[in-house]
XYZ file of N, CA and C in Angstrom:
648
model
N 18.372 -10.016 12.012
C 17.524 -8.304 12.163
C 16.800 -7.873 13.226
N 17.027 -7.009 13.604
C 16.219 -6.404 14.760
C 15.425 -4.844 14.377
N 14.538 -4.886 14.341
C 13.317 -3.867 13.989
C 13.057 -3.189 15.454
N 13.190 -1.919 15.746
C 13.052 -0.828 16.705
C 11.721 -0.274 16.499
N 10.850 0.355 16.785
C 9.468 1.170 16.611
C 9.529 2.126 17.454
N 9.625 3.081 17.416
C 9.440 4.196 17.966
C 7.596 4.814 17.856
N 6.720 4.709 18.975
C 5.233 5.061 18.738
C 4.984 5.388 19.951
N 3.627 6.001 20.108
C 3.008 6.347 21.301
C 2.014 5.696 21.244
N 1.470 4.691 20.349
C 0.643 3.685 20.590
C 0.922 2.187 20.767
N 1.780 1.564 21.452
C 2.426 0.443 21.190
C 1.851 -0.814 20.843
N 0.434 -0.848 21.463
C -0.235 -1.793 21.483
C -1.039 -2.147 19.771
N -0.807 -1.221 19.051
C -1.143 -1.585 17.596
C -0.495 -2.393 16.961
N 0.551 -2.424 17.286
C 0.975 -3.867 16.436
C 0.995 -5.137 16.979
N 0.373 -5.391 18.299
C 0.190 -6.466 18.873
C -0.036 -7.682 17.680
N -1.210 -7.179 17.224
C -1.811 -8.427 16.335
C -1.283 -8.813 15.405
N -0.651 -7.718 14.446
C -0.272 -7.535 13.117
C 1.175 -8.696 13.326
N 1.852 -8.340 14.341
C 3.139 -9.186 14.269
C 3.096 -10.542 15.084
N 1.859 -10.647 15.615
C 1.427 -11.893 16.403
C 1.169 -12.972 15.409
N 0.853 -12.888 14.238
C 0.406 -13.784 12.987
C 1.120 -13.787 12.091
N 1.044 -15.209 11.464
C 1.047 -15.773 10.292
C 2.862 -15.506 10.215
N 3.350 -14.895 9.224
C 4.812 -15.152 8.620
C 6.069 -14.739 9.786
N 5.308 -13.281 10.136
C 6.182 -12.766 11.262
C 6.288 -13.037 12.178
N 5.441 -13.887 12.769
C 5.211 -14.571 13.983
C 6.041 -15.896 14.009
N 6.208 -16.408 12.945
C 7.178 -17.497 12.761
C 8.543 -17.069 12.664
N 8.617 -16.057 12.115
C 9.908 -15.715 12.114
C 10.434 -14.829 13.491
N 9.504 -14.600 14.119
C 10.391 -14.182 15.339
C 10.394 -15.084 16.118
N 9.517 -16.317 16.073
C 9.779 -17.380 16.989
C 10.914 -18.644 16.641
N 11.424 -18.266 15.221
C 12.551 -18.856 14.863
C 14.076 -18.049 15.309
N 13.697 -16.802 15.763
C 14.803 -15.582 16.283
C 15.254 -15.244 14.816
N 14.752 -15.315 13.618
C 15.359 -14.631 12.346
C 15.080 -13.144 12.528
N 14.249 -12.563 13.151
C 13.967 -11.218 13.234
C 13.437 -10.971 15.035
N 13.466 -9.820 15.461
C 13.530 -9.158 16.539
C 12.461 -8.457 16.232
N 11.461 -8.108 16.909
C 11.047 -6.646 16.570
C 10.598 -6.497 18.208
N 10.870 -5.100 18.536
C 10.726 -4.251 19.913
C 10.004 -3.207 19.763
N 8.778 -3.003 20.166
C 8.020 -1.655 20.068
C 8.102 -0.759 21.229
N 8.780 0.595 21.033
C 9.044 1.238 22.628
C 8.275 2.483 22.548
N 7.671 2.660 23.471
C 6.654 3.708 24.093
C 7.272 5.248 24.028
N 7.219 6.255 23.293
C 7.865 7.170 23.091
C 7.923 7.769 24.315
N 6.708 7.851 25.244
C 6.127 8.327 26.352
C 7.488 7.670 27.606
N 7.937 6.726 27.571
C 8.771 6.207 28.349
C 10.336 7.181 28.315
N 10.370 7.803 27.365
C 11.698 8.767 27.202
C 11.501 10.297 27.664
N 10.190 10.257 28.332
C 9.920 11.715 28.887
C 10.623 12.031 29.825
N 10.831 13.332 30.731
C 11.255 13.829 31.576
C 10.340 14.135 32.714
N 8.992 14.760 31.880
C 8.265 15.252 33.196
C 7.097 14.227 33.184
N 6.311 14.426 34.404
C 5.392 13.817 34.811
C 4.217 13.323 34.163
N 3.882 14.383 33.082
C 2.801 14.276 32.278
C 3.304 13.321 31.107
N 4.369 13.051 30.983
C 5.028 12.263 29.906
C 4.754 12.714 28.861
N 5.245 14.188 28.308
C 4.314 14.877 27.173
C 5.687 14.841 26.090
N 5.100 14.284 24.683
C 5.768 14.418 23.523
C 5.235 15.265 22.640
N 4.550 15.945 22.802
C 4.399 17.240 21.546
C 3.899 18.628 22.131
N 4.101 19.504 21.329
C 3.913 20.805 22.185
C 3.105 21.908 20.635
N 2.970 22.639 21.230
C 2.354 23.836 19.929
C 3.194 24.025 19.139
N 2.393 24.236 17.827
C 3.644 24.606 16.790
C 4.171 26.082 16.693
N 5.658 26.396 16.885
C 5.843 27.751 16.815
C 4.841 28.537 15.157
N 4.999 29.419 15.428
C 4.281 30.190 14.716
C 2.758 30.218 14.451
N 2.323 29.763 15.505
C 0.691 29.350 15.440
C 0.181 28.123 14.399
N -1.092 28.146 14.621
C -1.326 26.990 13.997
C -2.163 25.717 14.878
N -3.309 25.238 14.189
C -3.935 23.971 15.053
C -2.811 23.201 15.210
N -3.568 21.901 16.231
C -2.700 20.684 16.387
C -1.523 20.920 17.379
N -0.999 19.792 17.439
C 0.412 19.751 17.880
C 1.105 19.051 17.160
N 2.405 19.351 17.474
C 3.671 18.754 16.783
C 4.617 17.809 17.797
N 4.566 16.857 17.179
C 5.625 15.889 18.108
C 7.515 16.158 17.981
N 7.793 16.266 19.538
C 9.468 17.232 19.930
C 10.317 16.077 19.523
N 11.228 16.795 18.859
C 12.597 16.377 18.496
C 13.326 15.968 19.279
N 13.319 16.351 20.365
C 14.239 16.198 21.700
C 13.721 14.536 22.176
N 12.759 14.642 22.366
C 12.013 13.166 23.110
C 12.283 12.012 22.093
N 12.033 12.262 20.543
C 12.971 11.415 19.526
C 14.255 11.292 19.908
N 14.850 11.984 19.836
C 16.417 12.079 19.873
C 16.657 11.207 21.169
N 16.305 11.224 22.215
C 16.326 10.799 23.276
C 16.246 9.022 23.382
N 15.210 8.973 22.700
C 14.837 7.368 22.225
C 15.638 6.752 21.703
N 15.961 7.495 20.574
C 17.002 6.872 19.579
C 18.298 6.736 20.019
N 19.116 7.868 20.457
C 20.208 7.626 21.331
C 19.997 6.318 22.269
N 18.952 6.396 23.131
C 19.442 5.106 24.205
C 19.024 3.685 23.390
N 18.277 3.561 22.416
C 18.133 2.491 21.741
C 19.293 1.898 20.955
N 19.991 3.394 20.396
C 21.408 2.660 19.666
C 22.478 1.994 20.715
N 22.300 2.777 22.006
C 23.572 2.622 22.821
C 23.471 1.001 23.339
N 22.508 0.360 23.125
C 22.009 -1.017 23.617
C 22.673 -2.042 22.559
N 22.860 -1.429 21.342
C 23.105 -2.380 20.247
C 24.226 -1.869 19.126
N 25.365 -0.983 19.724
C 25.966 -0.304 18.962
C 27.046 -1.001 17.917
N 27.212 -2.461 17.816
C 27.812 -2.947 17.368
C 26.888 -3.425 15.770
N 25.529 -3.180 15.999
C 24.807 -3.426 14.507
C 24.762 -2.245 13.623
N 24.728 -2.440 12.500
C 24.702 -1.768 11.110
C 23.232 -0.950 11.103
N 23.084 0.518 11.515
C 21.906 0.741 12.063
C 21.108 1.753 10.780
N 20.099 1.893 11.068
C 19.345 2.854 10.371
C 18.382 3.692 10.821
N 17.887 4.715 11.115
C 16.844 5.347 11.435
C 16.005 5.988 10.258
N 14.735 5.265 10.525
C 13.854 5.498 9.688
C 12.577 6.519 9.997
N 12.051 7.636 9.056
C 10.810 8.170 9.608
C 10.143 8.038 8.491
N 8.805 8.479 8.842
C 7.649 8.352 7.537
C 6.853 9.812 7.359
N 6.828 10.110 6.118
C 6.282 11.201 5.896
C 5.670 11.079 4.517
N 4.237 11.533 4.433
C 3.473 11.693 2.914
C 4.307 12.058 1.968
N 5.005 13.264 2.472
C 5.784 14.048 1.588
C 6.711 13.636 0.838
N 7.398 12.370 1.526
C 8.677 11.911 1.100
C 8.701 11.094 -0.019
N 9.733 10.672 -0.373
C 9.919 9.497 -1.666
C 9.467 7.970 -1.222
N 8.989 7.893 -2.237
C 8.275 6.617 -1.859
C 9.130 5.427 -1.830
N 8.752 4.450 -0.692
C 9.335 3.016 -0.399
C 8.939 2.107 -1.408
N 10.323 1.743 -2.119
C 10.067 0.356 -3.256
C 11.040 -0.798 -2.770
N 10.194 -1.765 -3.690
C 11.107 -3.072 -3.342
C 12.674 -3.079 -3.388
N 13.316 -2.150 -4.279
C 14.588 -1.914 -4.028
C 15.175 -1.594 -2.578
N 14.335 -0.382 -1.988
C 14.262 0.076 -0.616
C 14.513 -1.184 0.547
N 13.544 -2.429 0.209
C 13.394 -3.296 0.842
C 14.670 -4.178 0.807
N 15.076 -4.219 -0.550
C 16.072 -5.116 -0.676
C 17.545 -4.596 0.211
N 17.675 -2.996 0.169
C 19.064 -2.889 0.445
C 18.663 -2.746 1.977
N 17.767 -2.373 2.657
C 17.489 -2.068 3.759
C 17.488 -3.441 4.533
N 17.315 -4.676 4.089
C 17.741 -5.876 4.220
C 18.880 -6.278 4.818
N 19.680 -5.468 4.440
C 21.500 -5.642 4.757
C 21.872 -5.245 6.185
N 20.739 -4.571 6.585
C 21.268 -3.690 7.773
C 20.836 -4.931 8.991
N 21.728 -4.343 10.167
C 21.315 -5.229 11.151
C 20.154 -4.777 12.017
N 20.053 -3.634 12.070
C 18.830 -2.882 12.992
C 18.375 -1.600 12.337
N 16.841 -1.472 11.795
C 16.456 -0.709 11.769
C 15.427 0.077 12.522
N 15.468 1.324 12.807
C 14.725 2.120 13.957
C 13.635 2.944 13.172
N 12.400 2.749 13.575
C 11.296 3.450 12.930
C 10.969 4.255 13.822
N 10.294 5.600 13.344
C 9.916 6.846 14.159
C 8.634 6.789 13.724
N 7.581 6.506 14.143
C 6.090 6.755 13.910
C 5.381 8.106 14.424
N 5.151 9.023 13.515
C 4.652 10.202 13.984
C 3.034 10.052 13.844
N 2.863 11.254 14.730
C 1.448 11.720 15.077
C 1.157 12.676 14.912
N -0.517 13.452 15.474
C -0.619 14.470 15.558
C -0.214 15.469 14.257
N -0.114 16.803 14.155
C 0.168 17.331 12.891
C 1.480 17.204 12.353
N 2.397 16.415 12.714
C 3.472 15.751 12.492
C 4.659 15.632 13.529
N 6.370 15.561 12.800
C 7.185 15.770 13.759
C 7.747 16.746 13.276
N 8.226 17.466 14.696
C 9.296 18.409 14.225
C 10.502 18.507 12.868
N 10.353 19.043 12.548
C 11.226 19.446 10.886
C 12.428 18.770 11.426
N 13.397 19.373 12.779
C 14.325 18.868 12.673
C 14.900 17.521 12.861
N 13.948 16.604 13.475
C 14.104 15.262 13.407
C 14.296 14.590 12.037
N 13.162 15.175 11.155
C 13.372 14.636 9.854
C 14.854 15.199 8.941
N 15.251 16.117 9.583
C 16.469 16.354 8.774
C 17.684 16.028 9.372
N 17.725 16.099 10.749
C 19.197 15.735 11.364
C 19.234 14.498 12.216
N 17.989 13.763 12.299
C 17.835 12.799 13.069
C 17.712 11.727 12.676
N 16.930 11.510 11.547
C 16.522 10.279 10.641
C 17.651 10.310 9.487
N 17.947 8.709 9.195
C 19.036 8.874 8.190
C 17.992 8.673 6.483
N 16.673 8.295 6.306
C 16.120 8.490 5.697
C 14.523 8.512 6.084
N 13.632 9.384 5.388
C 12.811 9.503 5.070
C 11.752 8.602 4.044
N 10.714 8.062 4.549
C 10.040 7.537 3.329
C 8.073 7.797 3.727
N 7.626 7.596 2.407
C 6.140 7.679 2.393
C 5.725 5.932 1.363
N 4.661 5.770 2.197
C 4.474 4.737 1.395
C 2.895 4.545 0.331
N 2.746 6.058 0.078
C 1.822 6.287 -1.139
C 1.116 7.716 -1.042
N 0.477 8.340 -2.172
C 0.049 9.691 -2.354
C -1.011 9.644 -1.704
N -1.077 9.220 -0.300
C -2.456 9.756 0.631
C -1.834 9.990 2.412
N -2.481 10.353 2.761
C -2.288 10.734 4.469
C -3.044 9.639 5.249
N -2.163 9.612 6.209
C -2.642 8.667 7.370
C -2.631 9.563 8.583
N -3.154 8.978 9.603
C -3.075 9.835 11.188
C -1.459 9.364 11.796
N -1.031 8.522 11.243
C 0.047 8.033 11.955
C 1.283 7.196 11.161
N 2.149 6.926 11.715
C 3.342 6.369 10.953
C 3.233 4.640 11.094
N 2.235 4.148 11.976
C 2.460 2.802 12.489
C 2.117 1.698 11.292
N 1.162 2.442 10.492
C 0.644 1.430 9.245
C 2.067 1.170 8.189
N 2.559 2.641 7.837
C 3.842 2.285 6.906
C 4.793 1.637 8.001
N 5.149 1.317 9.108
C 6.228 0.657 10.016
C 5.809 -0.624 9.937
N 4.588 -1.105 9.982
C 4.080 -2.605 9.780
C 4.560 -2.918 7.910
N 4.174 -2.230 7.206
C 4.603 -2.470 5.871
C 6.009 -2.795 5.611
N 6.681 -1.648 6.139
C 8.225 -1.788 5.906
C 8.711 -3.316 6.338
N 8.416 -3.383 7.428
C 8.963 -4.293 8.239
C 8.362 -5.861 7.685
N 7.250 -5.929 7.216
C 7.148 -7.101 6.270
C 7.956 -7.093 5.417
N 7.665 -5.934 4.182
C 8.927 -6.152 3.102
C 10.199 -6.158 2.997
N 10.692 -5.910 4.342
C 12.005 -6.563 4.598
C 12.522 -7.907 5.279
N 11.653 -7.919 6.114
C 11.551 -9.577 7.028
C 11.317 -10.615 5.830
N 10.722 -10.489 4.832
C 10.385 -11.230 3.887
C 11.901 -11.436 3.014
N 12.725 -10.763 2.629
C 13.692 -11.145 2.489
C 14.894 -11.581 3.175
N 14.787 -11.999 4.108
C 15.906 -12.126 5.069
C 15.599 -13.932 4.867
N 16.987 -14.687 4.867
C 17.015 -15.986 4.567
C 16.197 -16.797 5.560
N 15.333 -17.347 5.351
C 14.674 -18.617 6.052
C 13.581 -18.021 6.571
N 12.880 -16.763 6.372
C 12.014 -15.906 6.835
C 10.487 -16.702 5.761
N 10.762 -16.939 4.997
C 9.571 -17.638 3.985
C 10.087 -18.855 3.671
N 11.050 -19.410 4.496
C 11.198 -20.955 4.486
C 12.425 -21.088 3.137
N 11.901 -21.412 2.298
C 12.677 -21.564 0.741
C 12.714 -20.288 -0.145
N 14.103 -19.772 -0.592
C 14.429 -18.462 -1.106
C 13.179 -18.394 -2.684
N 13.025 -19.445 -2.922
C 12.238 -19.570 -3.773
C 10.498 -19.171 -4.000
N 10.194 -18.897 -2.661
C 8.627 -18.248 -2.385
C 8.695 -16.841 -2.567
N 10.079 -15.929 -2.488
C 10.003 -14.382 -3.103
C 9.555 -14.666 -4.166
N 8.413 -13.803 -4.460
C 8.053 -13.319 -5.855
C 9.161 -12.856 -6.998
N 9.739 -12.190 -6.688
C 10.707 -11.692 -7.609
C 11.708 -13.134 -7.926
N 11.968 -13.718 -7.362
C 12.728 -15.101 -7.672
C 11.718 -16.372 -8.279
N 10.304 -16.031 -8.031
C 9.472 -17.059 -9.048
C 9.125 -16.417 -10.094
N 8.183 -15.090 -10.095
C 7.656 -15.094 -11.472
C 8.093 -13.533 -11.539
N 8.088 -12.629 -10.548
C 8.389 -11.333 -10.532
C 7.273 -10.642 -9.961
N 7.248 -9.527 -9.323
C 6.025 -8.447 -8.639
C 5.493 -8.255 -9.595
N 4.255 -8.354 -9.373
C 3.095 -7.684 -10.358
C 2.605 -8.678 -11.426
N 3.285 -10.091 -11.670
C 2.573 -11.311 -12.839
C 1.468 -11.943 -12.218
N 0.349 -11.489 -13.448
C -0.848 -12.772 -12.588
C -0.474 -13.610 -12.520
N -1.430 -14.252 -11.397
C -1.315 -15.901 -11.015
C -2.684 -16.335 -11.188
N -3.111 -17.746 -11.279
C -4.167 -18.305 -11.607
C -4.371 -19.659 -10.728
N -5.493 -20.319 -10.488
C -5.526 -21.251 -9.951
C -7.258 -22.043 -10.259
N -7.598 -23.148 -10.178
C -8.676 -23.751 -10.298
C -9.721 -22.641 -9.834
N -10.893 -22.896 -10.473
C -11.380 -23.833 -11.369
C -10.687 -22.985 -12.639
N -10.844 -23.593 -13.796
C -9.802 -23.277 -15.028
C -11.139 -22.545 -15.416
N -12.490 -22.344 -15.548
C -13.511 -21.173 -15.831
C -14.202 -20.970 -14.600
N -14.283 -19.706 -14.145
C -14.989 -18.772 -13.018
C -15.905 -18.575 -14.030
N -17.094 -18.282 -13.124
C -18.645 -18.102 -13.787
C -18.903 -17.016 -13.123
N -19.519 -15.570 -13.024
C -19.512 -14.745 -12.355
C -20.249 -13.567 -13.010
N -21.832 -13.312 -12.552
C -22.432 -12.298 -12.834
C -22.677 -12.751 -14.279
N -23.141 -14.263 -14.913
C -23.725 -14.659 -16.070
C -22.628 -14.311 -16.959
N -21.234 -14.313 -16.927
C -20.093 -14.037 -17.717
C -18.996 -15.554 -16.953
N -18.120 -15.684 -18.266
C -16.973 -16.653 -17.800
C -15.770 -16.247 -18.213
N -14.958 -16.376 -17.149
C -13.676 -16.089 -17.327
C -12.735 -17.132 -17.252
N -11.626 -17.220 -18.193
C -11.014 -18.322 -18.575
C -9.637 -18.493 -18.161
N -8.534 -18.959 -17.741
C -7.363 -19.090 -17.375
C -6.785 -18.815 -18.538
N -5.785 -17.976 -18.825
C -5.060 -17.800 -20.128
C -4.501 -19.321 -20.859
N -4.613 -19.513 -21.939
C -4.312 -20.776 -22.513
C -3.069 -21.156 -22.295
N -2.034 -19.990 -22.623
C -0.360 -20.336 -21.980
C -0.131 -21.103 -20.924
N -0.799 -21.033 -19.914
C -0.747 -21.286 -18.674
C -1.044 -22.889 -18.713
N -1.813 -23.181 -19.354
C -2.383 -24.594 -19.743
C -1.805 -25.495 -20.973
N -0.818 -24.703 -21.026
C -0.162 -25.312 -22.417
C 0.876 -26.586 -22.376
N 1.800 -26.452 -21.090
C 2.429 -27.092 -20.570
C 4.100 -26.735 -21.348
N 4.154 -25.556 -22.177
C 4.943 -25.388 -22.447
C 5.946 -24.413 -21.518
N 7.110 -24.575 -20.941
C 7.507 -24.014 -20.091
C 8.354 -22.885 -20.202
N 8.750 -22.933 -21.530
C 9.702 -21.503 -22.330
C 8.357 -20.322 -22.510
N 7.280 -20.765 -23.159
C 6.117 -20.076 -23.491
C 5.764 -19.330 -21.973
N 5.685 -20.071 -21.234
C 5.146 -19.773 -20.041
C 5.978 -18.520 -19.255
N 7.334 -18.982 -18.931
C 8.147 -18.035 -18.458
C 8.264 -16.499 -19.372
N 8.146 -16.744 -20.652
C 8.348 -15.492 -21.646
C 6.727 -14.487 -21.105
N 5.737 -15.526 -21.115
C 4.430 -14.763 -20.628
C 4.861 -13.989 -19.623
N 5.139 -14.700 -18.594
C 5.160 -14.105 -16.855
C 6.162 -12.982 -17.101
N 7.384 -13.100 -17.654
C 8.438 -12.031 -17.952
C 7.879 -10.947 -18.573
N 7.058 -11.346 -19.341
C 6.408 -9.808 -20.596
C 5.413 -9.130 -19.204
N 5.182 -9.411 -18.308
C 3.872 -8.919 -17.437
C 4.314 -8.639 -16.178
N 5.658 -8.537 -15.422
C 6.340 -8.537 -14.217
C 6.611 -6.665 -14.455
N 6.514 -6.246 -12.817
C 6.773 -5.016 -13.119
C 7.976 -4.643 -12.264
N 8.244 -5.879 -11.555
C 10.147 -5.499 -10.824
C 10.788 -6.781 -10.991
């Protein structure tokens, strides 16, 4: 799987993708992550990626033509891969685990990280294949959503987590509460115990308890 990320702040990703599971997956060449500086695809000496909005208003809007040029160049290098272009917007459909599972079947995912007042609407309508939100809140850019989707998709790729049983939905299910030692947690004068069923040794009842609490 190859992830291509288009942004005007490429260094934001250095630490996150250089640690833990994603770093190991990259080292094993199970995934490739390449971050593209959108300014490298501009034609003017100032490397302009934005302009004032038509109709007036505050802020600047990222230009669709520069984004289109970047995507065209990226796709031309790996034309044999099944590819999808994804843009992030707080007003769009929410990204879910089912989306992660579906996207993990692609060979190349291209992410467009917006900034400023947003991205020219034509990029969303005519250039992106899908537009996602990661929640009912507004961020300053699409970099954090891109990181979240890269991790959600990567962990579904065979070998990234070591064993397929490590994937939550193959173990307990997403959202199922988990516990470990101590059996009794004392905090602020109160005692909090592990559910008795998890200490019972009855695997059928434990499985039923977990199944009743899973969200995915």
